[in-house]
């Protein structure tokens, strides 16, 4: 298992797309970008019981709920990691 601490979290808008970006750093100094594109969902919990969830309502993400930033304001390193993750 990889141990990493969260350095920053961003609520990012890129055109019409919204995502949450986490910047993680290991004790050895390596950085990782975690991209959350699914921010809301629902699942069945038992017999016909449907539960919904919202990532921005979860502990640790509430702080960025109302502070959305534009994709172009992210650092070049983070933008490069996002672009390479979705390159086909």
Steps between C-alpha positions, in 0.01 A plus 500: 500500500625846409520750785436857393380820660265742332666833433213672321151443366334700222147521360577558131287605205625422150244625249172331598684225689544505879757292689672485837879479495712385795875556510664223705864469610683194634758518781763439230399819320309357203184686399178345372188659358167333587215591265135461607263544205199324653377740765150364562345157491252254643508135603265239638544413865286202577150419386393786277669763714681753284771725648651802331839656561672826407880519516497870586290423810753247633746592774823628348331638189248745652772766516509534120126472433448874450846592371511386139803597290569495127719225355746756355584629850648164606876458489647368173606174669146424618350589159754273330406208729128553432552524124714186489240306702230565238714468188376213286 
